Short mmCIF file of C-alpha atoms in Angstrom, two decimals:
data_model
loop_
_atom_site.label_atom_id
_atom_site.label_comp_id
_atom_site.label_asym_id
_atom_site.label_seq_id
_atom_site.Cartn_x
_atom_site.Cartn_y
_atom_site.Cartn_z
CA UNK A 1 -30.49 -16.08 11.52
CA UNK A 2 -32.12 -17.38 8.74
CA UNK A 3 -30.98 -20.51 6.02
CA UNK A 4 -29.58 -17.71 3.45
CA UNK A 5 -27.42 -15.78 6.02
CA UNK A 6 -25.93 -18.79 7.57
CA UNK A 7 -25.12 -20.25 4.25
CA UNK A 8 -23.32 -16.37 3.77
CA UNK A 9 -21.31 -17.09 6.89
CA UNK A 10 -20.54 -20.58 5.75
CA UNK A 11 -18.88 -19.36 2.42
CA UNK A 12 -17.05 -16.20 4.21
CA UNK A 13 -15.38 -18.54 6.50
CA UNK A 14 -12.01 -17.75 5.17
CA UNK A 15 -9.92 -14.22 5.05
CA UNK A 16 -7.52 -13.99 1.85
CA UNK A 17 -4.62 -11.38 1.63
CA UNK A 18 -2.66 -10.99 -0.82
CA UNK A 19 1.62 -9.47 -0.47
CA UNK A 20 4.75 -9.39 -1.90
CA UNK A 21 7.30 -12.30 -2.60
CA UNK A 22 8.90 -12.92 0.56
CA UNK A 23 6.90 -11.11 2.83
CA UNK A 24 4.40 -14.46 3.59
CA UNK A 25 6.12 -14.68 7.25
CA UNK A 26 6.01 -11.39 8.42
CA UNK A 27 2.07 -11.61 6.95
CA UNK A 28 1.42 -14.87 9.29
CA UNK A 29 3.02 -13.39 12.38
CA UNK A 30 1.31 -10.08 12.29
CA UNK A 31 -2.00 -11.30 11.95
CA UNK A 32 -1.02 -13.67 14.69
CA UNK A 33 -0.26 -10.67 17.41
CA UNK A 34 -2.72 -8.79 15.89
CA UNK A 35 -5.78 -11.26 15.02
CA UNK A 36 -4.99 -14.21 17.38
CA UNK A 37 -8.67 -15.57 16.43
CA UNK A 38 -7.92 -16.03 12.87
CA UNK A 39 -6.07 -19.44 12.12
CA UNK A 40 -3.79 -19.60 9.28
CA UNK A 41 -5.35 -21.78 7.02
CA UNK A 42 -3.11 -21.86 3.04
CA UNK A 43 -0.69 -20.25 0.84
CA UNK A 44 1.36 -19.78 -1.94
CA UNK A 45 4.05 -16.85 -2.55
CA UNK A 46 2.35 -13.75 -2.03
CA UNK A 47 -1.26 -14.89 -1.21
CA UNK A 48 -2.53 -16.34 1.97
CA UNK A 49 -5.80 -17.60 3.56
CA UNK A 50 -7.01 -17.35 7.68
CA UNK A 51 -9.55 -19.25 9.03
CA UNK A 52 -12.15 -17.30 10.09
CA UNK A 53 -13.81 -18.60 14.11
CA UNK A 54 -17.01 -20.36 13.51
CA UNK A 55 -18.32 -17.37 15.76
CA UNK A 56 -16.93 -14.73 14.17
CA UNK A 57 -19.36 -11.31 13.85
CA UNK A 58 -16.91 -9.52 10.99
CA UNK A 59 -18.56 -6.59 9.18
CA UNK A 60 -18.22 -6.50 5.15
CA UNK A 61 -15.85 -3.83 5.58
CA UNK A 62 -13.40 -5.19 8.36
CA UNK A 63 -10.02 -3.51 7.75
CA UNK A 64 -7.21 -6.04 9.52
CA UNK A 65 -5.51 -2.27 9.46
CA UNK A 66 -1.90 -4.92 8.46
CA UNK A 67 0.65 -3.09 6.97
CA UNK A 68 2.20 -6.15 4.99
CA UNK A 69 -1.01 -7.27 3.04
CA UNK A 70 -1.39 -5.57 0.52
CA UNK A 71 -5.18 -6.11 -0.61
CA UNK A 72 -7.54 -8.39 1.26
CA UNK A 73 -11.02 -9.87 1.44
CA UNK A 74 -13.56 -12.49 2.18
CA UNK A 75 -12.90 -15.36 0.43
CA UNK A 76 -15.79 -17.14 -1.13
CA UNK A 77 -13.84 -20.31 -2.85
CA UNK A 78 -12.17 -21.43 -6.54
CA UNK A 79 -13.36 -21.37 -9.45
CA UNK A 80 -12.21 -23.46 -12.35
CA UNK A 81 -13.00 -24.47 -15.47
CA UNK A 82 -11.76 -26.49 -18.92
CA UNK A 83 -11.47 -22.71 -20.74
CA UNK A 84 -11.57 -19.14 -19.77
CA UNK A 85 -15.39 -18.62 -20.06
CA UNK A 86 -16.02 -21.67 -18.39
CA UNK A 87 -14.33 -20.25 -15.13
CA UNK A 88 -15.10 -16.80 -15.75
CA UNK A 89 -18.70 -18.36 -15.25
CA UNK A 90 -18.08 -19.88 -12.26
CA UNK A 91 -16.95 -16.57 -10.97
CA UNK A 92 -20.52 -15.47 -10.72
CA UNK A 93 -21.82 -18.83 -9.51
CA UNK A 94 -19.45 -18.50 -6.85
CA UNK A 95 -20.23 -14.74 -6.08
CA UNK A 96 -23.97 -14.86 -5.51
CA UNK A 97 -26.03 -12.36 -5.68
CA UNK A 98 -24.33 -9.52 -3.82
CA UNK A 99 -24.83 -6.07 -4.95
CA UNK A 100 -21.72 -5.74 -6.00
CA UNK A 101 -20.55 -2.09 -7.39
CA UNK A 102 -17.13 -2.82 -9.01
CA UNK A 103 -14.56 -6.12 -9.83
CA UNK A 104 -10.90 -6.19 -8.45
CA UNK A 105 -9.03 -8.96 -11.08
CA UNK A 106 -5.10 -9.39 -10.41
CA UNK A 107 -2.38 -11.76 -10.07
CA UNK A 108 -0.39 -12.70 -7.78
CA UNK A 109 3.11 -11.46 -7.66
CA UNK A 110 4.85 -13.86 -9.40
CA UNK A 111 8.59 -12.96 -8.32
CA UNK A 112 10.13 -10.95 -5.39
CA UNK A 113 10.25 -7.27 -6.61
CA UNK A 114 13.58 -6.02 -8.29
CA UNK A 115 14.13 -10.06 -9.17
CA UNK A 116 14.76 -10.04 -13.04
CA UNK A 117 13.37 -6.92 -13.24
CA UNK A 118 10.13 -7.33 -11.69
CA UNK A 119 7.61 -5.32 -10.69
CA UNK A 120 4.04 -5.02 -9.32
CA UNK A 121 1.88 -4.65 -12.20
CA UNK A 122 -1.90 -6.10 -13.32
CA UNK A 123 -0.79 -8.83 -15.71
CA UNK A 124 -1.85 -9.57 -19.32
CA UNK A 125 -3.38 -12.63 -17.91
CA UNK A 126 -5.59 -10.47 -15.41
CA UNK A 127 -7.02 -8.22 -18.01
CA UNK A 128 -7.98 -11.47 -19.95
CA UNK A 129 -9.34 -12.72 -17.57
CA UNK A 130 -11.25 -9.87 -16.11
CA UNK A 131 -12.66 -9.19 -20.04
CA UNK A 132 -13.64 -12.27 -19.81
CA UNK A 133 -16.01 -12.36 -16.48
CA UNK A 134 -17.26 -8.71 -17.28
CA UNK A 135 -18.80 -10.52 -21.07
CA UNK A 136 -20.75 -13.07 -18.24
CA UNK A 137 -21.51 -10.14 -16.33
CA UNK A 138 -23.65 -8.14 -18.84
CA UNK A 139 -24.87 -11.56 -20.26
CA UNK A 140 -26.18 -12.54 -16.88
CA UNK A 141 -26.94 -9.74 -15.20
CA UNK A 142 -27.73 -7.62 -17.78
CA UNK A 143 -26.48 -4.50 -15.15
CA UNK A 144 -23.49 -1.75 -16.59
CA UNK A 145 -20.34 -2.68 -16.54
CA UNK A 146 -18.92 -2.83 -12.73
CA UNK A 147 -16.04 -0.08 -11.80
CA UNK A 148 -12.96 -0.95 -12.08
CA UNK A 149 -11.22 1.86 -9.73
CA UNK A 150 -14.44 1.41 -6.55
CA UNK A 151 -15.47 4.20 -5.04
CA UNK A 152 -15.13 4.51 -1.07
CA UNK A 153 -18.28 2.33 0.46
CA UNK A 154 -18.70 0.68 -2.83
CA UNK A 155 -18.86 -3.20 -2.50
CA UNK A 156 -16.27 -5.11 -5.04
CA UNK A 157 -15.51 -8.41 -6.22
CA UNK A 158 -12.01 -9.79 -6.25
CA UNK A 159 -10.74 -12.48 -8.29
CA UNK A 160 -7.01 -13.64 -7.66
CA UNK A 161 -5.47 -15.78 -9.89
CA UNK A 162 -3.35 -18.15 -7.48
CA UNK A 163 -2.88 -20.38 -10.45
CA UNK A 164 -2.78 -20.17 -14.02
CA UNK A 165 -6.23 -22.49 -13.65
CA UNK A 166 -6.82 -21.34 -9.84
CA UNK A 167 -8.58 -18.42 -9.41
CA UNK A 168 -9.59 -17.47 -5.79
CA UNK A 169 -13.25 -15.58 -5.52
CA UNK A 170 -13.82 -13.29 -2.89
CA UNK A 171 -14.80 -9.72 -1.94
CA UNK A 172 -14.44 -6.99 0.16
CA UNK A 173 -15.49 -3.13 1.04
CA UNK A 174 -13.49 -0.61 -0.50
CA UNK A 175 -12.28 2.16 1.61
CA UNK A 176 -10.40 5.56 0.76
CA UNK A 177 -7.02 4.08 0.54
CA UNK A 178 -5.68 1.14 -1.92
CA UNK A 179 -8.45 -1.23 -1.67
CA UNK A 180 -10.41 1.32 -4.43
CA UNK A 181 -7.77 -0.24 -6.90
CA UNK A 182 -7.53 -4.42 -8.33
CA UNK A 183 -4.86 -5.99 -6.01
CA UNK A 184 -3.71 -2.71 -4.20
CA UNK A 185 -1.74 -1.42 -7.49
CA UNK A 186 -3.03 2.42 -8.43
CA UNK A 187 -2.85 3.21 -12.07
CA UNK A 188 0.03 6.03 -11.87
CA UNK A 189 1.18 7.74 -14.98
CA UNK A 190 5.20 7.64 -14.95
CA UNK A 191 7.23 10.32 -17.48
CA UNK A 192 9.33 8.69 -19.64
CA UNK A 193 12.04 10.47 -18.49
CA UNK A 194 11.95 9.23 -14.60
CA UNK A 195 15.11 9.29 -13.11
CA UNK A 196 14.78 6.14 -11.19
CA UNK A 197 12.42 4.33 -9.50
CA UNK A 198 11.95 6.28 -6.80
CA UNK A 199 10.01 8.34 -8.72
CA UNK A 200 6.75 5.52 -8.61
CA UNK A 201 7.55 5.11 -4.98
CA UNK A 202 6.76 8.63 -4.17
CA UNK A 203 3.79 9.10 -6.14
CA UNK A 204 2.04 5.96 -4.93
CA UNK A 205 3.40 7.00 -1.29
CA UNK A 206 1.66 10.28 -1.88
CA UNK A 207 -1.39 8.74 -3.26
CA UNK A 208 -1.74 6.03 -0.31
CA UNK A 209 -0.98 8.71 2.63
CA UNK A 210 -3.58 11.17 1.30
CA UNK A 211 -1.24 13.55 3.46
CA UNK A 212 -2.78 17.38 2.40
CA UNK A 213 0.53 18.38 0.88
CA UNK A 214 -0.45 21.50 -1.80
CA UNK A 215 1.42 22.66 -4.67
CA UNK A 216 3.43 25.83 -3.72
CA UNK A 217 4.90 24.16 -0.50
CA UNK A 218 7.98 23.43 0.95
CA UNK A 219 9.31 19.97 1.20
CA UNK A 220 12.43 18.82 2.16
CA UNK A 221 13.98 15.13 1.40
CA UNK A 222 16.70 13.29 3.12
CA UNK A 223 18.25 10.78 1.35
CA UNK A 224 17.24 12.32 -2.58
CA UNK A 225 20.10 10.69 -4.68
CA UNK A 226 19.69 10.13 -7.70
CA UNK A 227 16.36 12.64 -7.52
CA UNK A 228 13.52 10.62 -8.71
CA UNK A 229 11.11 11.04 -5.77
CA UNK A 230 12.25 14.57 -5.95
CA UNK A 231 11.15 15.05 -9.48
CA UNK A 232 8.22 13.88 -8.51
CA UNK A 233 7.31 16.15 -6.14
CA UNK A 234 8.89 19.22 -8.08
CA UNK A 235 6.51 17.45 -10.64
CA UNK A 236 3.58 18.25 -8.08
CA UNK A 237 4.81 21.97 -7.83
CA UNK A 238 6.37 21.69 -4.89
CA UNK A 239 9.72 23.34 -3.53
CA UNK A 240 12.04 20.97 -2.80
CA UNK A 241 14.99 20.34 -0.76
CA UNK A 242 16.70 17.46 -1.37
CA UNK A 243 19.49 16.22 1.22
CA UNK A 244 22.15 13.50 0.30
CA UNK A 245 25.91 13.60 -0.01
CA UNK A 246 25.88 11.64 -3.45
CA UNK A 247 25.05 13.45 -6.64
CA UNK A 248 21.39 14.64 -8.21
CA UNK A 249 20.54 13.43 -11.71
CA UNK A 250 21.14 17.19 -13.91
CA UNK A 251 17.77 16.89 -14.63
CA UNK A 252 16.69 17.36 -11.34
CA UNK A 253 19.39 19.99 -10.27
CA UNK A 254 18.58 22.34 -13.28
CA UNK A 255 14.39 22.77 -11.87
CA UNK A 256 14.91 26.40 -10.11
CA UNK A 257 12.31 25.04 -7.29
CA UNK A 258 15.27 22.32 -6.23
CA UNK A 259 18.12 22.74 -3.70
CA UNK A 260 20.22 20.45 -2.90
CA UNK A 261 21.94 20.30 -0.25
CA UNK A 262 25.46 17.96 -0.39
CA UNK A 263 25.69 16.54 3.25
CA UNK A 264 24.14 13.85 5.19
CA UNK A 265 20.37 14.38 7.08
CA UNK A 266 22.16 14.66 10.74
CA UNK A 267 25.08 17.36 9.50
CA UNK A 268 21.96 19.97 7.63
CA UNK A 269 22.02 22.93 10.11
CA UNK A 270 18.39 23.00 11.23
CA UNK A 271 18.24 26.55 10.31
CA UNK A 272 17.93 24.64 6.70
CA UNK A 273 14.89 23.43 7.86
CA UNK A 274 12.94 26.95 8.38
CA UNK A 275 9.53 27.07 6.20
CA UNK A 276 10.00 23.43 5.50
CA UNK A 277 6.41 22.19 5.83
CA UNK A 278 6.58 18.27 4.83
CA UNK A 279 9.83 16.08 5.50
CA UNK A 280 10.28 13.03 3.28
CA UNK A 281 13.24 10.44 4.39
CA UNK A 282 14.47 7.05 2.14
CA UNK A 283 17.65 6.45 3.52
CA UNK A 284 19.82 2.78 2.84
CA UNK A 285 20.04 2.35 6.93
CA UNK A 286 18.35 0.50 9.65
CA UNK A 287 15.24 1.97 10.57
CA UNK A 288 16.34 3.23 13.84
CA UNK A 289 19.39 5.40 12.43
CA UNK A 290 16.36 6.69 9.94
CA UNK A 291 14.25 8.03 13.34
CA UNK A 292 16.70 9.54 15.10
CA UNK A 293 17.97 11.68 12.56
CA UNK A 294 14.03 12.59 11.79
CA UNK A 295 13.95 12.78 15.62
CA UNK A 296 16.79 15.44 15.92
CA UNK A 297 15.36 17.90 13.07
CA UNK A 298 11.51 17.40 14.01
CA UNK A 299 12.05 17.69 17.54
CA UNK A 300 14.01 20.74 17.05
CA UNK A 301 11.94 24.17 18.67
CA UNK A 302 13.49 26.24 15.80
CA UNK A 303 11.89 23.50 13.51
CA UNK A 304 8.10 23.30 12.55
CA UNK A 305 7.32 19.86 10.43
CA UNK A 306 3.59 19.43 10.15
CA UNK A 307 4.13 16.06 8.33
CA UNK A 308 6.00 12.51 7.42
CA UNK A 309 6.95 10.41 4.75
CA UNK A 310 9.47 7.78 5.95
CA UNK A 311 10.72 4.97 4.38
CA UNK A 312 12.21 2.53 6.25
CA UNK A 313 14.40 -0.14 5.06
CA UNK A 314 13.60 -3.36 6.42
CA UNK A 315 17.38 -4.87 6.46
CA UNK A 316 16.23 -8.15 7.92
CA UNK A 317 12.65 -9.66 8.08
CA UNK A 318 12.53 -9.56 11.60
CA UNK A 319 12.73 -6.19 11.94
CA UNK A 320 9.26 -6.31 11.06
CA UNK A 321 8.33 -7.27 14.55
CA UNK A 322 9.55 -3.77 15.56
CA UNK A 323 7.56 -1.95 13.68
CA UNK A 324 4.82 -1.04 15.80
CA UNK A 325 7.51 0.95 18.58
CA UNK A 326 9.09 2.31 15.16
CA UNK A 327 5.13 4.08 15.24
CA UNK A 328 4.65 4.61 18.73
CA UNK A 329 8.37 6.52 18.44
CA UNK A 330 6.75 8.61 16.05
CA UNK A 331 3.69 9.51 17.57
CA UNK A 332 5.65 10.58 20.65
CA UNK A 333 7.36 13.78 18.56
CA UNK A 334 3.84 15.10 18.61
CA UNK A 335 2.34 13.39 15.15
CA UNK A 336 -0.85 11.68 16.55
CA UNK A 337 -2.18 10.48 12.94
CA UNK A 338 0.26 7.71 11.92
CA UNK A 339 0.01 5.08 9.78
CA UNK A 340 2.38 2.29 7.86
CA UNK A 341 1.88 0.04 4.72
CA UNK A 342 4.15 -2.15 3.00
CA UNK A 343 3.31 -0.16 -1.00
CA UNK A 344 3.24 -2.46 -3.46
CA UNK A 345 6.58 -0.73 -5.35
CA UNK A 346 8.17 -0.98 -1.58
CA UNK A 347 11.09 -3.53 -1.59
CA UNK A 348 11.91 -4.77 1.97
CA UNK A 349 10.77 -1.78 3.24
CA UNK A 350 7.81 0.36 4.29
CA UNK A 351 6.28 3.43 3.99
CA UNK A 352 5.23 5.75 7.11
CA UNK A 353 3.41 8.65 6.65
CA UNK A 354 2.75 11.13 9.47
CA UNK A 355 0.75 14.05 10.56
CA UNK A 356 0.31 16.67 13.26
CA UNK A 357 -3.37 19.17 13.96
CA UNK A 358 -2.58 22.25 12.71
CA UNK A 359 -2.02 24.66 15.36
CA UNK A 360 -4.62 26.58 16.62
CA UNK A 361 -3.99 30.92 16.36
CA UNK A 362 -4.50 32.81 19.39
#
C-alpha cells in the first residue's frame, strides 16, 4: 500500500448515517447486530458516526443494507469557516481529489416528523450552501457542474450540515435506490389537491421499491382512508381497490377506476381479491395484526398477489428489533425478494415492499 492510499484509509476511518428524529437508537442497535465491527463513535439528532476497524477492507460502495439510515457514507471530516465561501472551500480541501460525478448537500432533520408540522425536505440553508461549494467547484476545478440527482455507479460527494457552522464531508457510491438523491429525499411532484399525506408516502414508496407495477393494473389497498395513497396510484393509472371501514375523500370515490370497499382487510371475501395483482397495506395496528391479515388473503389458493407494499407501524421503538422475523414472515408466503427502509416521509414506521418470480407457463 502506498503513502497516498493509506492516508485514504486514514481519512475514511469513520461511517456517517444520517435518520430521522428519534430513530438514533434503533440506528445504534442495528448496526450493532448487524455490523458488530463498527464502533459507535458521535451524534446528534438524526446523524451519527461508526468507527470504522483499523483493518477494515470496505469497498467505496459498501451498502450497510440498514433500514433506519436513511443516507450514508464515508466520512472524510468538518469543514468550517468564518463565512460561507470560506467553508464551502474547505469542502474541496477536505474532499481531495476523487473523481467525483455528482454532490449530495442536506440538512439534518431538524425536528421529529409531524412535530410542528415538519417534514423531510432539503432546506434553504442546503441550497445555499450547496450554490455556494458548486461556485468553488468550477473555480477550482474548472470541470461542469456535478449532478445533483447521481446516476447508479456514479461517485458523489455529501456534505451534511450537523451545525449551522458544522458541516460533515464525506462520500459515498450511489446505487439504484435513494442514495441517487441529497440526503435520501427524491424530488416528487405533489398535486395541490392531495388528499393527505399519504399521498407522498406512496409515491416515494413506489419510487424506493422500484416494484414493476404498470399502469392498467389492479391494485388493491387495505387501510385507504382518507384516499391519498389511493389517488396516487389512480394517479399512476392504476385500478384501485381501496379497503377501510372509514370514509374516502369524494375526490377519490368519484375516479371510475376506484372501489371501495367499506369493511375491514380480514372481513373482504377473498373472492374480492381475484385479478388483484399488487396489495398495498397502511393500517394504525401493530405490525403483527398487519401480517396476518396480509397472511390470510396472500396465502389464500383462490388468491394470486405477485407483490407488497406494507407499512408497518412501529407502535414502540423496540419493535424495531423484530423487524427482521417481520421479513423472514414474509418471505415464507412465497415472496423471496424482500426488502425494508425506514422512507424519509415514514413516521414511526416502515415501508416493506415485496415480490414473487413470475410463474413460469407450461
Amino acid at each position: 500500500m502506498g503513502p497516498s492510499q493509506a492516508a485514504d484509509r486514514h481519512r475514511r476511518a469513520f461511517l456517517f448515517a444520517t435518520c430521522q428524529v428519534g430513530a438514533e437508537s434503533t440506528l445504534k442497535a442495528e448496526f450493532a447486530r448487524d455490523w458488530p465491527a463498527l464502533s459507535f463513535a458521535y451524534s446528534r439528532s438524526g446523524f451519527l458516526t461508526f468507527k470504522l476497524p483499523d483493518d477494515h477492507r470496505l469497498p467505496d460502495d459498501f451498502d450497510p443494507k440498514s433500514v433506519f439510515a436513511r443516507a450514508y457514507g464515508f466520512s472524510l471530516g468538518k469543514a468550517a469557516g468564518e463565512s460561507l465561501d470560506e467553508a464551502a472551500a474547505e469542502v474541496w480541501k477536505i474532499a481531495g481529489r476523487r473523481p467525483y460525478e455528482a454532490l449530495h448537500v442536506w440538512q439534518r432533520d431538524t425536528a421529529a416528523i409531524g412535530q410542528r408540522g415538519f417534514e423531510p425536505h432539503v432546506t434553504p440553508a442546503a441550497l445555499a450552501t450547496e450554490e455556494a461549494i458548486r461556485r468553488h467547484e468550477r473555480a477550482e476545478t474548472m470541470t461542469p457542474p456535478l449532478a445533483r440527482v447521481a446516476q447508479a455507479g456514479q461517485l458523489v460527494l455529501d456534505c451534511i450540515l450537523v451545525e449551522p457552522h458544522e458541516w460533515w464531508v464525506g462520500y459515498h457510491r450511489a446505487a439504484g435506490d435513494d442514495s441517487r438523491f441529497p440526503g435520501g429525499l427524491r424530488d416528487m411532484i405533489v398535486p395541490a389537491d392531495a388528499v393527505s399525506r399519504a399521498y407522498v408516502k406512496m409515491e416515494e414508496a413506489l419510487g424506493w421499491s422500484g416494484l414493476p407495477i404498470r399502469e392498467g393494473q389492479k391494485i388493491a389497498e387495505i387501510g385507504c382512508s382518507p384516499g391519498g395513497a389511493s389517488q396516487a396510484l389512480l394517479n399512476r393509472g392504476l385500478r384501485v381497490v381501496g379497503i377501510d371501514p372509514a370514509r374516502v375523500d369524494p375526490r377519490v370515490l368519484a375516479d371510475p377506476n376506484f372501489t371501495h370497499i367499506q369493511k375491514r382487510g380480514a372481513d373482504v371475501r377473498r373472492r374480492e381479491f381475484r385479478g388483484v395483482t399488487w396489495l398495498a397495506a397502511d393500517m394504525n395496528v401493530a405490525p403483527d395484526y398487519t401480517l396476518e391479515t396480509v397472511e390470510a388473503i396472500v396465502t389464500h389458493p383462490a388468491v394470486n398477489i405477485r407483490g407488497l407494499l406494507l407499512t408497518l407501524k412501529l407502535l414502540e421503538w423496540n419493535l424495531a428489533e423484530h423487524v427482521p422475523q417481520y421479513l423472514d414472515r414474509v418471505r415464507s408466503w412465497g415472496y423471496s425478494q424482500v426488502a425494508a427502509r425506514q422512507l424519509p416521509h415514514n413516521r414511526r414506521e416502515i415501508c416493506v415492499a415485496a415480490v414473487r418470480r413470475k410463474r413460469k407457463r407450461p
